[in-house]
Short mmCIF file of C-alpha atoms and ligand atoms in Angstrom, two decimals:
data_model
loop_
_atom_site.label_atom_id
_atom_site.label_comp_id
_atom_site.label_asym_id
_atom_site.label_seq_id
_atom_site.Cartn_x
_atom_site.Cartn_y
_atom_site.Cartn_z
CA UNK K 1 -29.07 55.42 -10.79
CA UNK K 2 -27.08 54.92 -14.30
CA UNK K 3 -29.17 55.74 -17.73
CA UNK K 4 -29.23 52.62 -19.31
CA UNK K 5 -28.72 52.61 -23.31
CA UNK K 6 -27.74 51.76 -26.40
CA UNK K 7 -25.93 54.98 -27.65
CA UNK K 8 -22.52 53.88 -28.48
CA UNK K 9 -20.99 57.99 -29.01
CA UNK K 10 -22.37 58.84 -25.31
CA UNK K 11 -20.02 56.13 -24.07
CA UNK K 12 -17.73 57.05 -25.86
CA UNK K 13 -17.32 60.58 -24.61
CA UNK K 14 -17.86 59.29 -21.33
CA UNK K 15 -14.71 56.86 -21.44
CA UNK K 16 -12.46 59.94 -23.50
CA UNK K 17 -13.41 62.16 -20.35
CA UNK K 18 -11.91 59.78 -17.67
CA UNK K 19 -15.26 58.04 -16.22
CA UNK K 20 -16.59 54.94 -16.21
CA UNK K 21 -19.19 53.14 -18.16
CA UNK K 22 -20.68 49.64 -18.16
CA UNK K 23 -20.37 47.24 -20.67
CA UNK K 24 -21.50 44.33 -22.12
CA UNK K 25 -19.53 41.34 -22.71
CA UNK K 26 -20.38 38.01 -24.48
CA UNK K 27 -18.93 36.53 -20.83
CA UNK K 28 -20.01 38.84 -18.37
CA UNK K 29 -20.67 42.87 -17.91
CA UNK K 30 -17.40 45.30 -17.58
CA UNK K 31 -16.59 48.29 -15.32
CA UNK K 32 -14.80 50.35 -17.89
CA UNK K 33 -12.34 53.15 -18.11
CA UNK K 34 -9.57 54.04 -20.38
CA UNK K 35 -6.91 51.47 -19.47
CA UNK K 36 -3.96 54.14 -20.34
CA UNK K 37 -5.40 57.24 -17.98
CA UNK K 38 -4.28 56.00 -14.25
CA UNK K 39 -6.87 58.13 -12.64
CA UNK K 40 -9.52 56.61 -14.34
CA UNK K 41 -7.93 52.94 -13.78
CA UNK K 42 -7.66 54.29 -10.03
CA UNK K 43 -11.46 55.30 -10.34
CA UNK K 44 -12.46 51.52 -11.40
CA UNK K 45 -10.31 50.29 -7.56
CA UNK K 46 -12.03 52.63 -5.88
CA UNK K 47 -15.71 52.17 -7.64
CA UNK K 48 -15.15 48.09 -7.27
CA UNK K 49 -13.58 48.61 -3.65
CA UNK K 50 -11.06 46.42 -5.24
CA UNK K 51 -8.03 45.85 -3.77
CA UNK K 52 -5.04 47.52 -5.69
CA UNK K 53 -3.20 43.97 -5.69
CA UNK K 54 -5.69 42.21 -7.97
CA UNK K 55 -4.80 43.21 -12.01
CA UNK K 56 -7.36 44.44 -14.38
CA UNK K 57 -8.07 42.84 -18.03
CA UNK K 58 -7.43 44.78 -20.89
CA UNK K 59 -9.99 44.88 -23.42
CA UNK K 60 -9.27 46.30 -27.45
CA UNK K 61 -10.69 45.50 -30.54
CA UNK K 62 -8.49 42.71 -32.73
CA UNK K 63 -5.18 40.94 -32.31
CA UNK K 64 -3.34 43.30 -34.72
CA UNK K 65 -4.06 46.26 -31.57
CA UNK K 66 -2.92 43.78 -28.73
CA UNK K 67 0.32 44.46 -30.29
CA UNK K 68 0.06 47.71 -29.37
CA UNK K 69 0.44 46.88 -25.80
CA UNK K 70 2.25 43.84 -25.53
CA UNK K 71 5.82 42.88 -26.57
CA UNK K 72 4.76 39.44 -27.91
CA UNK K 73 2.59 36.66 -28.10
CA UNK K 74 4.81 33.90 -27.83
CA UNK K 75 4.20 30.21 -29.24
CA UNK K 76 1.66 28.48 -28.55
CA UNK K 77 -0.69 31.34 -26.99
CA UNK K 78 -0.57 33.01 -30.52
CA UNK K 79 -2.38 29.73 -31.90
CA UNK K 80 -5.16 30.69 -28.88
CA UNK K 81 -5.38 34.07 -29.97
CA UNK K 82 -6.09 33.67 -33.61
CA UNK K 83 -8.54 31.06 -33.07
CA UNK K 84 -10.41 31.76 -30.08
CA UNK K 85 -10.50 35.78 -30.44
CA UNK K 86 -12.53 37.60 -29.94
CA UNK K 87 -13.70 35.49 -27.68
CA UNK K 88 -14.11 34.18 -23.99
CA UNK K 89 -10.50 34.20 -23.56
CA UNK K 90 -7.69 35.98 -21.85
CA UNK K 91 -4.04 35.82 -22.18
CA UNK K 92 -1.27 37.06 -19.69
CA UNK K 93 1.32 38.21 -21.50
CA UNK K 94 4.50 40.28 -21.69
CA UNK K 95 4.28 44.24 -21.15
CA UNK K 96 5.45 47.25 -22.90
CA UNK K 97 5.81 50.48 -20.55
CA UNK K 98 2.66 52.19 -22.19
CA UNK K 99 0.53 49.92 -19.96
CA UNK K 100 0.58 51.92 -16.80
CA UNK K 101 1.45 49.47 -13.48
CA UNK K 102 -1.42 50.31 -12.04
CA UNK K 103 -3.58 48.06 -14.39
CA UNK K 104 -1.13 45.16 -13.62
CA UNK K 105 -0.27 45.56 -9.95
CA UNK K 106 3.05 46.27 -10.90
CA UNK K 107 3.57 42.62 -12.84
CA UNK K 108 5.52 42.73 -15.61
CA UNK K 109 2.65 40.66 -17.56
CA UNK K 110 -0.73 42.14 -18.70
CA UNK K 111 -3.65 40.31 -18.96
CA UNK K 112 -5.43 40.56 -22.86
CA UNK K 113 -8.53 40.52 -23.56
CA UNK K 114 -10.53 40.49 -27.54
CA UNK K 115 -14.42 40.25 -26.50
CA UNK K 116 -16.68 39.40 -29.14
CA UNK K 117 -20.26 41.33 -28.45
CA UNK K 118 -21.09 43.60 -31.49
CA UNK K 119 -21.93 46.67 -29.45
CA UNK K 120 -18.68 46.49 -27.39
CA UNK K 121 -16.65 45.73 -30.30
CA UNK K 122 -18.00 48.97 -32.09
CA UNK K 123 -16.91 50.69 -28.80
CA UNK K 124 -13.86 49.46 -28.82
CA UNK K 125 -12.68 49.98 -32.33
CA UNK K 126 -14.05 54.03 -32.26
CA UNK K 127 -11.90 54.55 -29.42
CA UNK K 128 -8.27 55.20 -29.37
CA UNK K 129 -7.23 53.52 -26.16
CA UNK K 130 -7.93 50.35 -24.73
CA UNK K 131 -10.24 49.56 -21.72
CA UNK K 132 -9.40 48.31 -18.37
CA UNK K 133 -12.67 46.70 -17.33
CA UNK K 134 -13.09 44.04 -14.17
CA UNK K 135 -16.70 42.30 -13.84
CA UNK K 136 -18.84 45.23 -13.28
CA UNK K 137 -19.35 44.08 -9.19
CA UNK K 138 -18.23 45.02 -6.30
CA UNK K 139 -15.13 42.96 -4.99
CA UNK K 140 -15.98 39.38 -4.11
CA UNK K 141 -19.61 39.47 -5.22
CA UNK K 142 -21.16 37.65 -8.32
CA UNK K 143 -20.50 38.94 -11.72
CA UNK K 144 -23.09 40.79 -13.63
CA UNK K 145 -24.69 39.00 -16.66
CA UNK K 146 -27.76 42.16 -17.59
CA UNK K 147 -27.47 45.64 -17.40
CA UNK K 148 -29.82 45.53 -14.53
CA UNK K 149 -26.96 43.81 -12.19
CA UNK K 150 -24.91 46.92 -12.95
CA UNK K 151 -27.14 49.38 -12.39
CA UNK K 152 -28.12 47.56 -8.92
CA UNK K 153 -24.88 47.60 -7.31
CA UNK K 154 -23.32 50.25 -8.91
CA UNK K 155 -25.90 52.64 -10.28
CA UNK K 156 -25.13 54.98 -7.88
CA UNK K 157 -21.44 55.10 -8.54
CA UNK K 158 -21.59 55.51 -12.63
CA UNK K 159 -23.56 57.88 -14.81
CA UNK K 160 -23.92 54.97 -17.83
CA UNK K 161 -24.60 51.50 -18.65
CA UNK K 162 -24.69 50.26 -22.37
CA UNK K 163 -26.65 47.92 -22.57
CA UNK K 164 -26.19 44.38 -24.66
CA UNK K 165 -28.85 42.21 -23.48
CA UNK K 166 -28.11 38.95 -21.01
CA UNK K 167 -24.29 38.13 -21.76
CA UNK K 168 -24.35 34.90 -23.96
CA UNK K 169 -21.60 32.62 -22.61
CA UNK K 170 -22.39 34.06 -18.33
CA UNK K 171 -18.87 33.11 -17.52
CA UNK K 172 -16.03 35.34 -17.41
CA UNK K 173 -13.29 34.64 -19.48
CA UNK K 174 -11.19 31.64 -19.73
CA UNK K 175 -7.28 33.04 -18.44
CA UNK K 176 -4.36 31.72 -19.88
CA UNK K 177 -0.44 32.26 -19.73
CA UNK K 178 2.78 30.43 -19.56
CA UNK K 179 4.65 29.20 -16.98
CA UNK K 180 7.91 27.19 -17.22
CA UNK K 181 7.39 26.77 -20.85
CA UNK K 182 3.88 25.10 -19.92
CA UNK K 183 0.46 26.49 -21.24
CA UNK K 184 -1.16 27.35 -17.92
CA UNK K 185 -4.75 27.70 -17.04
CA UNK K 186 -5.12 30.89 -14.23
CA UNK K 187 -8.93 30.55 -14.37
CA UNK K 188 -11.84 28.15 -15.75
CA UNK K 189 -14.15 30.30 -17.55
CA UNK K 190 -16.34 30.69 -20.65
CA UNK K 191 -14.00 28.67 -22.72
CA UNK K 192 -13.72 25.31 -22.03
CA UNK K 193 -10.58 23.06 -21.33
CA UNK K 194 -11.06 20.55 -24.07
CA UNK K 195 -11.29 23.79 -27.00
CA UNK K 196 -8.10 24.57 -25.90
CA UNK K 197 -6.59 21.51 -25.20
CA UNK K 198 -6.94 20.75 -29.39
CA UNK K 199 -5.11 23.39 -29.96
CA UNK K 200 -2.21 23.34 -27.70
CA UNK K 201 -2.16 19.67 -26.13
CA UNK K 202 -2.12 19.23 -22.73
CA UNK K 203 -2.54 22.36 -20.46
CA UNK K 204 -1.89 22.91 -16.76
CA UNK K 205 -4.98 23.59 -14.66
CA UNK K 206 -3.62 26.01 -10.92
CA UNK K 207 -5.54 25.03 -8.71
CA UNK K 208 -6.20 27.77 -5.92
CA UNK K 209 -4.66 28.98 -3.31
CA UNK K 210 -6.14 31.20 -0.27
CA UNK K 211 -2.82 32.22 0.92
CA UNK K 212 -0.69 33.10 -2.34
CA UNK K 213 -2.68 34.13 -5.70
CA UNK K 214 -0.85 34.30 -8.45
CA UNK K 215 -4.61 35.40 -9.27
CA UNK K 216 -6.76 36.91 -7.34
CA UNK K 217 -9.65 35.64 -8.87
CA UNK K 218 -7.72 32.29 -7.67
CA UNK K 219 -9.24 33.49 -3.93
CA UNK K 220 -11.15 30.50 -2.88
CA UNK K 221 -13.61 32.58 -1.45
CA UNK K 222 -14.89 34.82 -4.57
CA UNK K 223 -17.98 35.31 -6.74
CA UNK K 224 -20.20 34.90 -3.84
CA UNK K 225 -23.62 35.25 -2.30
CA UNK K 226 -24.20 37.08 0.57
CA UNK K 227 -26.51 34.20 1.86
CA UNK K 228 -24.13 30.77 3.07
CA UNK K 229 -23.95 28.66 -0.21
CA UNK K 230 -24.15 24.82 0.53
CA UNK K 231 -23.08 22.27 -2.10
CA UNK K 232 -24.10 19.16 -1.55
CA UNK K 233 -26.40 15.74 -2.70
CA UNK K 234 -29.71 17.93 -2.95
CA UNK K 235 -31.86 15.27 -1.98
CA UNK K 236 -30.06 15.30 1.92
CA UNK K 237 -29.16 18.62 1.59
CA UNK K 238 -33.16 19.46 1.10
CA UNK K 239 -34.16 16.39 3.91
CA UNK K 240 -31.28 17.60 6.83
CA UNK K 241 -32.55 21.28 6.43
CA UNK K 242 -36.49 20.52 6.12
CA UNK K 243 -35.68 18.62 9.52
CA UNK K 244 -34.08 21.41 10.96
CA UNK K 245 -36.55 23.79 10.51
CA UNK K 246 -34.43 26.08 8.13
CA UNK K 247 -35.98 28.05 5.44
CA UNK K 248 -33.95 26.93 1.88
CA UNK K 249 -33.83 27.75 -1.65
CA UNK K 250 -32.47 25.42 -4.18
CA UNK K 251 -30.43 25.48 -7.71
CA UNK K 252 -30.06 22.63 -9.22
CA UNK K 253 -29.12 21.94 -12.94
CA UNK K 254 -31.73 20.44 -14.63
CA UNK K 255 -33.89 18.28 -11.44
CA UNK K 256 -37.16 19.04 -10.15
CA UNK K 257 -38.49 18.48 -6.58
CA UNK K 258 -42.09 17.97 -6.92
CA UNK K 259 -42.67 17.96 -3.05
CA UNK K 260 -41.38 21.60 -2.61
CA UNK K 261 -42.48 24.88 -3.54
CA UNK K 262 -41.87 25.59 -7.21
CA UNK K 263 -41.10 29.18 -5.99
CA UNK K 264 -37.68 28.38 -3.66
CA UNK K 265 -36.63 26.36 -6.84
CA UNK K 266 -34.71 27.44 -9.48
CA UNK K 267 -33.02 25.03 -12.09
CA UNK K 268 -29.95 26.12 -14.89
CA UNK K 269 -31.33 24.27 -17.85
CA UNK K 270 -34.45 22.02 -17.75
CA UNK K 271 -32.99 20.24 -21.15
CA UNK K 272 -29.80 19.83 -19.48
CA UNK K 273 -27.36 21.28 -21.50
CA UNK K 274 -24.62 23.12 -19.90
CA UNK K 275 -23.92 26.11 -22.65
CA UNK K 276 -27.47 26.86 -20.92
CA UNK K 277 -26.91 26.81 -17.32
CA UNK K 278 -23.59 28.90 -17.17
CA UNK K 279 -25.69 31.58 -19.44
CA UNK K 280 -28.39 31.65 -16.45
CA UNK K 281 -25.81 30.87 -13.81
CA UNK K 282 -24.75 34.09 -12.17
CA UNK K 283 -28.61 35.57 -12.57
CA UNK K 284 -29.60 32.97 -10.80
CA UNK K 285 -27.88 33.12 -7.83
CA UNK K 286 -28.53 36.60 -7.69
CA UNK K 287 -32.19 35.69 -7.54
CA UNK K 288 -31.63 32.89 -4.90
CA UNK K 289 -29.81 35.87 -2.78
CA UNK K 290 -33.11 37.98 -2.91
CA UNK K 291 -35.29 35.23 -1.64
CA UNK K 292 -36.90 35.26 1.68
CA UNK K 293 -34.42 32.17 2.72
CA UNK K 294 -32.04 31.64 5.51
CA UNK K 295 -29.79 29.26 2.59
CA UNK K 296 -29.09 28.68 -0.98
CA UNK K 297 -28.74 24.76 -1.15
CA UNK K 298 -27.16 23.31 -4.97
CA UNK K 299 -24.80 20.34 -6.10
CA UNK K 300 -22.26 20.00 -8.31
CA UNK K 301 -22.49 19.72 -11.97
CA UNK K 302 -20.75 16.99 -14.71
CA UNK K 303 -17.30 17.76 -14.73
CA UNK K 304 -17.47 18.38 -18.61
CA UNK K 305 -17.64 20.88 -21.04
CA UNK K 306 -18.53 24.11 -19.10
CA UNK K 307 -19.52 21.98 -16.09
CA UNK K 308 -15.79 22.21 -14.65
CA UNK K 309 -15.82 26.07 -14.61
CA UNK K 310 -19.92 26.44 -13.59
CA UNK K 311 -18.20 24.21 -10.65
CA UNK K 312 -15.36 25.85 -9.71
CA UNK K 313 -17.78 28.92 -9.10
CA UNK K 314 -20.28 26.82 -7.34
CA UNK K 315 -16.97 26.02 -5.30
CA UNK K 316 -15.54 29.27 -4.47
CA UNK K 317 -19.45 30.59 -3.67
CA UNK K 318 -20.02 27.65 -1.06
CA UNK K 319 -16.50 28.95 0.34
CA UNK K 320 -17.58 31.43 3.24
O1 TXA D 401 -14.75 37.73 -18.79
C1 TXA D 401 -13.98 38.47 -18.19
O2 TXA D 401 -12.77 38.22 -18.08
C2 TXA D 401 -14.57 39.76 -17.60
C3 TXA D 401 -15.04 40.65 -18.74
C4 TXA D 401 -15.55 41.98 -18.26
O3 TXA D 401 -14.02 40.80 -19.67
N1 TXA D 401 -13.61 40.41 -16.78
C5 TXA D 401 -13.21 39.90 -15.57
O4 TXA D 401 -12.31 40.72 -14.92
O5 TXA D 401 -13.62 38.86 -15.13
P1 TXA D 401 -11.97 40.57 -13.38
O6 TXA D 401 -11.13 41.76 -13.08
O7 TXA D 401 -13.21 40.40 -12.60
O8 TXA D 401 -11.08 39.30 -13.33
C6 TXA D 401 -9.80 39.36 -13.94
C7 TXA D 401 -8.88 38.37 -13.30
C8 TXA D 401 -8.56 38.72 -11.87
O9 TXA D 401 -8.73 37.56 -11.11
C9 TXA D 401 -7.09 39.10 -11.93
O10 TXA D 401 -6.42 38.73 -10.77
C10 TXA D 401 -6.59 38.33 -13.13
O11 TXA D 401 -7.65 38.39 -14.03
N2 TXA D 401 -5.44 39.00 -13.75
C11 TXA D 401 -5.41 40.17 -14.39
N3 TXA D 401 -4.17 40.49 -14.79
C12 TXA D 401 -3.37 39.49 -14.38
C13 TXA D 401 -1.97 39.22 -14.48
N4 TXA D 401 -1.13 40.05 -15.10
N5 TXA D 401 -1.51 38.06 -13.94
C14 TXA D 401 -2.35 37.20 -13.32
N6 TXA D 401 -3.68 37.40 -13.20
C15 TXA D 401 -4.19 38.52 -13.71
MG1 MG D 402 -14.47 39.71 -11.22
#
């Protein structure tokens, strides 16, 4: 298993030595290595059993560095970066040849990233290269939100994890580029539509595709449970499979069901507020996985605010 910790210089050497370290994010946790090194951005493929078609984010420590890496920031993404970073968002944008292909699959854009936790920043601005760091999961499966998730699934594969505490926003990042002149939305993440639609006007939203991601995290099928994930109206959802004789659990946003077992129930916020359940989102169906249950049942949430991207997830988990 990883040490989990707090000590900022052991990262540090860690990352200037070619290996890979966990990290916090205010979205969700990162599998990072030094985004210039190719072996260590072949190490993250490998430790991910990622696919090498799928681009990494690249993480650094203010907009004046993203420079460093990028040829510009062209109008109106530069009005995204200097409000909303560092922040939940991500911006594809144009390459210069220090980024080695391997972090972009060979695309000529690179995918930016500013995050905004304290202990990650510090990281970030003591080193002299920028990260490459995925979600901190093996390929396909939920996305860490604690140190804990790390060290789970990946323990074995890493020697350290710093630890942040539970990621505040529990989304990953909000991805952003242009295409055809149009601001285009790549994926729905931890910040929301409406925050960037009053900066930029209207935005296009892809929707996926199974058969040709621009985005890999466009799969339909991604972020998953290993358990089959049915969305649905919970109160049928809970009557068909009582009938049936099939052992449930069920995640639900704010409702209670009285008549079941408080133990198979889990919901995202019991005030309702949707900042809250994308924080205990991705925990939470890692709980529901654990249980003793043949199915996760759940139902959409308000298609508002953080609602649209806690549902695309819900979406692409129910996807088998
Ligand atoms: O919140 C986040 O974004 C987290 C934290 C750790 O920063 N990272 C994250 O990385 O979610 P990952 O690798 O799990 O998802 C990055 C997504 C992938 O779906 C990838 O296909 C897409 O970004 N991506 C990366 N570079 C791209 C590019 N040049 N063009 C299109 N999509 C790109
Ligand atoms: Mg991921």
């Amino acid at each position: 298993m990883a040490i989990i910790g707090k000590d900022i210089s052991e990262a540090k050497t860690l990352l200037q030595q070619g290996q890979l370290v966990g990290i916090p994010t205010e979205t969700v946790y990162g599998l990072a290595g030094n985004a210039l090194n190719p072996d260590a951005v072949a190490l993250i493929f490998a430790t991910k059993n990622r696919p090498d078609f799928d681009p990494l984010i690249l993480h650094t420590s203010s907009v004046e560095r993203v420079h460093e890496f990028v040829t510009q920031i062209p109008f109106p993404l530069d009005l995204l970066a200097s409000k909303f970073w560092p922040g939940p968002l991500t911006l594809l944008l144009p390459k210069k040849g220090i980024v080695p292909d391997l972090v972009t699959s060979g695309l000529d854009t690179v995918a930016v990233r500013v995050p905004s936790h304290p202990l990650t920043n510090k990281l970030l601005s003591e080193l002299d290269f920028p990260l490459a760091a995925p979600s901190a999961n093996p390929f396909g499966y939920i996305s860490p939100t604690k140190a804990s998730h790390v060290n789970d699934q990946l323990g074995d594969k890493i020697a350290y994890i710093l630890d942040g505490g539970s990621s505040e926003v529990g989304l990953e990042s909000t991805i952003v580029g242009m295409e055809e002149g149009e601001v285009t939305i790549y994926r729905l993440g931890g910040l929301e539509l409406n925050a960037i639609r009053e900066v930029v006007g209207e935005v296009k939203v892809m929707t996926h595709s199974s058969s040709n991601p621009k985005s890999p995290g466009m799969l339909k099928s991604h972020y998953s449970p290993t358990k089959p994930f049915i969305l649905g109206k919970l109160e049928e959802l809970i009557s068909e499979y009582s009938t049936k004789g099939i052992p449930f659990a069920v995640l639900s946003f704010h409702q209670k069901f009285p008549f079941l077992d408080q133990a198979i129930q889990i919901q995202l916020s019991q005030r309702g507020d949707l900042n809250e359940a994308a924080k205990n989102l991705f925990a939470a169906m890692r709980t529901l996985d654990t249980m003793d249950v043949s199915v996760i049942l759940a139902e959409l949430f308000p298609e508002e605010g953080l609602g649209r991207a806690i549902n695309d997830r819900l979406r692409r988990a129910a996807v088998q």
